[in-house]
Amino acid sequence: MGVITSIVLGLLIGWLVEWVIDWFYWHGRMRPVAEENVRLTQDNKDLQERIASLETKVGRKSQLAKTRPTSDRAKKDNLQAIKGVGPVISKRLNEAGIYTFEELSQLTANELEEIMGSLAKRFFPKQESILTQAREFAQQKTEKA
């Protein structure tokens, strides 16, 4: 009985020593984890504030795009009010005889690509969005009239 008792006692003491070592090891590792959690929480708050500020900037830009004048002083349609259309593209459209949103909205995607040439694929992978915007502006224009 002395041999069995000493084996059981040895197992219990070994288990207790292992438990104490594990406790000190994990207890020491938990402090840096807690500090890391505080740092990550602060970083998360900073990123959320940055996202909110960027969203307000984007909101302001989209409001500017919505308030862009759709006609100039001569009451010609400002084709540059369409997102993605700049002076060069507006000039190309004018050279093709397109001066109003109605004329632009009546084009097909293939006709627009033909007019724009290489600019179409480079700047307008989705030509339907330009035509859709032109239809919306044309509809707004008729509603105002």
mmCIF file of C-alpha atoms in Angstrom:
data_model
loop_
_atom_site.group_PDB
_atom_site.id
_atom_site.type_symbol
_atom_site.label_atom_id
_atom_site.label_comp_id
_atom_site.label_asym_id
_atom_site.label_seq_id
_atom_site.Cartn_x
_atom_site.Cartn_y
_atom_site.Cartn_z
ATOM 1 C CA MET A 1 0.000 0.000 0.000
ATOM 2 C CA GLY A 2 2.915 2.324 0.496
ATOM 3 C CA VAL A 3 3.849 2.128 -3.202
ATOM 4 C CA ILE A 4 0.341 2.966 -4.418
ATOM 5 C CA THR A 5 0.056 5.814 -1.921
ATOM 6 C CA SER A 6 3.385 7.279 -2.990
ATOM 7 C CA ILE A 7 2.382 7.053 -6.701
ATOM 8 C CA VAL A 8 -0.944 8.781 -6.057
ATOM 9 C CA LEU A 9 0.748 11.374 -3.830
ATOM 10 C CA GLY A 10 3.403 11.968 -6.515
ATOM 11 C CA LEU A 11 0.732 12.447 -9.175
ATOM 12 C CA LEU A 12 -1.160 14.910 -6.977
ATOM 13 C CA ILE A 13 1.979 16.907 -6.176
ATOM 14 C CA GLY A 14 2.987 16.926 -9.860
ATOM 15 C CA TRP A 15 -0.468 18.117 -10.853
ATOM 16 C CA LEU A 16 -0.347 20.860 -8.178
ATOM 17 C CA VAL A 17 3.100 22.045 -9.325
ATOM 18 C CA GLU A 18 1.934 22.097 -12.936
ATOM 19 C CA TRP A 19 -1.175 24.056 -11.952
ATOM 20 C CA VAL A 20 0.892 26.668 -10.032
ATOM 21 C CA ILE A 21 3.339 27.087 -12.913
ATOM 22 C CA ASP A 22 0.489 27.473 -15.421
ATOM 23 C CA TRP A 23 -1.294 29.962 -13.176
ATOM 24 C CA PHE A 24 1.784 32.197 -12.872
ATOM 25 C CA TYR A 25 2.552 31.873 -16.591
ATOM 26 C CA TRP A 26 -0.939 32.791 -17.753
ATOM 27 C CA HIS A 27 -1.435 35.387 -15.044
ATOM 28 C CA GLY A 28 1.734 37.163 -16.211
ATOM 29 C CA ARG A 29 0.607 36.991 -19.837
ATOM 30 C CA MET A 30 -2.833 38.407 -19.110
ATOM 31 C CA ARG A 31 -1.521 41.819 -18.056
ATOM 32 C CA PRO A 32 -0.063 42.667 -21.485
ATOM 33 C CA VAL A 33 -3.239 41.364 -23.115
ATOM 34 C CA ALA A 34 -5.317 43.753 -21.007
ATOM 35 C CA GLU A 35 -3.039 46.649 -21.996
ATOM 36 C CA GLU A 36 -3.294 45.562 -25.627
ATOM 37 C CA ASN A 37 -7.099 45.549 -25.341
ATOM 38 C CA VAL A 38 -7.046 49.131 -24.061
ATOM 39 C CA ARG A 39 -4.786 50.187 -26.936
ATOM 40 C CA LEU A 40 -6.934 48.385 -29.500
ATOM 41 C CA THR A 41 -10.085 49.972 -28.078
ATOM 42 C CA GLN A 42 -8.529 53.427 -28.425
ATOM 43 C CA ASP A 43 -7.366 52.640 -31.966
ATOM 44 C CA ASN A 44 -10.875 51.465 -32.806
ATOM 45 C CA LYS A 45 -12.369 54.731 -31.535
ATOM 46 C CA ASP A 46 -9.828 56.744 -33.523
ATOM 47 C CA LEU A 47 -10.629 54.810 -36.697
ATOM 48 C CA GLN A 48 -14.376 55.243 -36.171
ATOM 49 C CA GLU A 49 -13.896 59.009 -35.807
ATOM 50 C CA ARG A 50 -11.770 59.065 -38.952
ATOM 51 C CA ILE A 51 -14.407 57.090 -40.878
ATOM 52 C CA ALA A 52 -17.101 59.492 -39.691
ATOM 53 C CA SER A 53 -15.066 62.513 -40.837
ATOM 54 C CA LEU A 54 -14.413 60.895 -44.232
ATOM 55 C CA GLU A 55 -18.109 60.104 -44.606
ATOM 56 C CA THR A 56 -18.971 63.745 -43.983
ATOM 57 C CA LYS A 57 -16.414 64.798 -46.595
ATOM 58 C CA VAL A 58 -17.901 62.360 -49.104
ATOM 59 C CA GLY A 59 -21.370 63.629 -48.201
ATOM 60 C CA ARG A 60 -20.268 67.196 -48.892
ATOM 61 C CA LYS A 61 -18.799 66.184 -52.260
ATOM 62 C CA SER A 62 -21.981 64.387 -53.277
ATOM 63 C CA GLN A 63 -24.021 67.438 -52.235
ATOM 64 C CA LEU A 64 -21.772 69.612 -54.392
ATOM 65 C CA ALA A 65 -22.332 67.267 -57.311
ATOM 66 C CA LYS A 66 -26.083 67.503 -56.796
ATOM 67 C CA THR A 67 -25.978 71.286 -56.671
ATOM 68 C CA ARG A 68 -23.827 71.580 -59.790
ATOM 69 C CA PRO A 69 -25.545 73.862 -62.277
ATOM 70 C CA THR A 70 -27.160 71.930 -65.092
ATOM 71 C CA SER A 71 -27.221 74.858 -67.509
ATOM 72 C CA ASP A 72 -24.907 77.750 -68.251
ATOM 73 C CA ARG A 73 -25.647 81.448 -68.795
ATOM 74 C CA ALA A 74 -26.770 80.865 -72.375
ATOM 75 C CA LYS A 75 -29.238 78.256 -71.034
ATOM 76 C CA LYS A 76 -27.287 75.463 -72.718
ATOM 77 C CA ASP A 77 -27.096 72.219 -70.786
ATOM 78 C CA ASN A 78 -23.943 71.812 -68.748
ATOM 79 C CA LEU A 79 -22.958 68.278 -69.691
ATOM 80 C CA GLN A 80 -20.203 68.445 -67.086
ATOM 81 C CA ALA A 81 -22.881 68.174 -64.391
ATOM 82 C CA ILE A 82 -22.887 64.446 -65.160
ATOM 83 C CA LYS A 83 -20.470 62.606 -62.910
ATOM 84 C CA GLY A 84 -17.411 61.638 -64.937
ATOM 85 C CA VAL A 85 -17.920 64.118 -67.749
ATOM 86 C CA GLY A 86 -15.256 66.787 -67.859
ATOM 87 C CA PRO A 87 -14.259 69.471 -70.347
ATOM 88 C CA VAL A 88 -12.629 67.061 -72.820
ATOM 89 C CA ILE A 89 -15.561 64.676 -72.919
ATOM 90 C CA SER A 90 -18.021 67.554 -73.070
ATOM 91 C CA LYS A 91 -16.107 68.948 -76.054
ATOM 92 C CA ARG A 92 -16.209 65.554 -77.805
ATOM 93 C CA LEU A 93 -19.956 65.347 -77.264
ATOM 94 C CA ASN A 94 -20.417 68.877 -78.604
ATOM 95 C CA GLU A 95 -18.323 68.033 -81.668
ATOM 96 C CA ALA A 96 -20.670 65.104 -82.260
ATOM 97 C CA GLY A 97 -23.648 67.466 -82.145
ATOM 98 C CA ILE A 98 -24.821 66.623 -78.625
ATOM 99 C CA TYR A 99 -25.546 69.752 -76.604
ATOM 100 C CA THR A 100 -28.445 68.764 -74.340
ATOM 101 C CA PHE A 101 -29.228 66.080 -71.805
ATOM 102 C CA GLU A 102 -32.126 64.927 -73.961
ATOM 103 C CA GLU A 103 -29.842 64.307 -76.923
ATOM 104 C CA LEU A 104 -27.350 62.459 -74.748
ATOM 105 C CA SER A 105 -30.043 60.358 -73.065
ATOM 106 C CA GLN A 106 -31.338 59.172 -76.451
ATOM 107 C CA LEU A 107 -27.975 57.622 -77.360
ATOM 108 C CA THR A 108 -27.293 53.935 -76.987
ATOM 109 C CA ALA A 109 -24.193 52.619 -75.252
ATOM 110 C CA ASN A 110 -22.681 51.666 -78.622
ATOM 111 C CA GLU A 111 -23.295 55.142 -80.062
ATOM 112 C CA LEU A 112 -21.713 56.743 -77.008
ATOM 113 C CA GLU A 113 -18.709 54.453 -77.327
ATOM 114 C CA GLU A 114 -18.399 55.369 -80.999
ATOM 115 C CA ILE A 115 -18.439 59.091 -80.195
ATOM 116 C CA MET A 116 -16.030 58.803 -77.270
ATOM 117 C CA GLY A 117 -13.574 56.452 -78.959
ATOM 118 C CA SER A 118 -10.766 55.325 -76.667
ATOM 119 C CA LEU A 119 -12.005 57.573 -73.850
ATOM 120 C CA ALA A 120 -15.116 55.437 -73.434
ATOM 121 C CA LYS A 121 -13.327 52.318 -72.261
ATOM 122 C CA ARG A 122 -10.798 54.196 -70.202
ATOM 123 C CA PHE A 123 -13.148 56.515 -68.303
ATOM 124 C CA PHE A 124 -16.546 54.878 -68.610
ATOM 125 C CA PRO A 125 -16.548 51.158 -68.073
ATOM 126 C CA LYS A 126 -20.286 51.484 -67.392
ATOM 127 C CA GLN A 127 -21.623 53.829 -70.051
ATOM 128 C CA GLU A 128 -25.171 53.155 -68.916
ATOM 129 C CA SER A 129 -24.516 55.233 -65.790
ATOM 130 C CA ILE A 130 -23.782 58.300 -67.924
ATOM 131 C CA LEU A 131 -26.881 57.746 -69.993
ATOM 132 C CA THR A 132 -28.955 57.186 -66.854
ATOM 133 C CA GLN A 133 -27.683 60.442 -65.344
ATOM 134 C CA ALA A 134 -28.453 62.244 -68.594
ATOM 135 C CA ARG A 135 -32.016 60.878 -68.495
ATOM 136 C CA GLU A 136 -32.412 62.035 -64.903
ATOM 137 C CA PHE A 137 -31.174 65.538 -65.745
ATOM 138 C CA ALA A 138 -33.418 65.671 -68.802
ATOM 139 C CA GLN A 139 -36.391 64.624 -66.659
ATOM 140 C CA GLN A 140 -35.539 67.273 -64.042
ATOM 141 C CA LYS A 141 -35.271 69.857 -66.770
ATOM 142 C CA THR A 142 -38.723 69.000 -68.178
ATOM 143 C CA GLU A 143 -40.221 69.025 -64.674
ATOM 144 C CA LYS A 144 -38.844 72.540 -64.072
ATOM 145 C CA ALA A 145 -40.260 73.803 -67.369
#
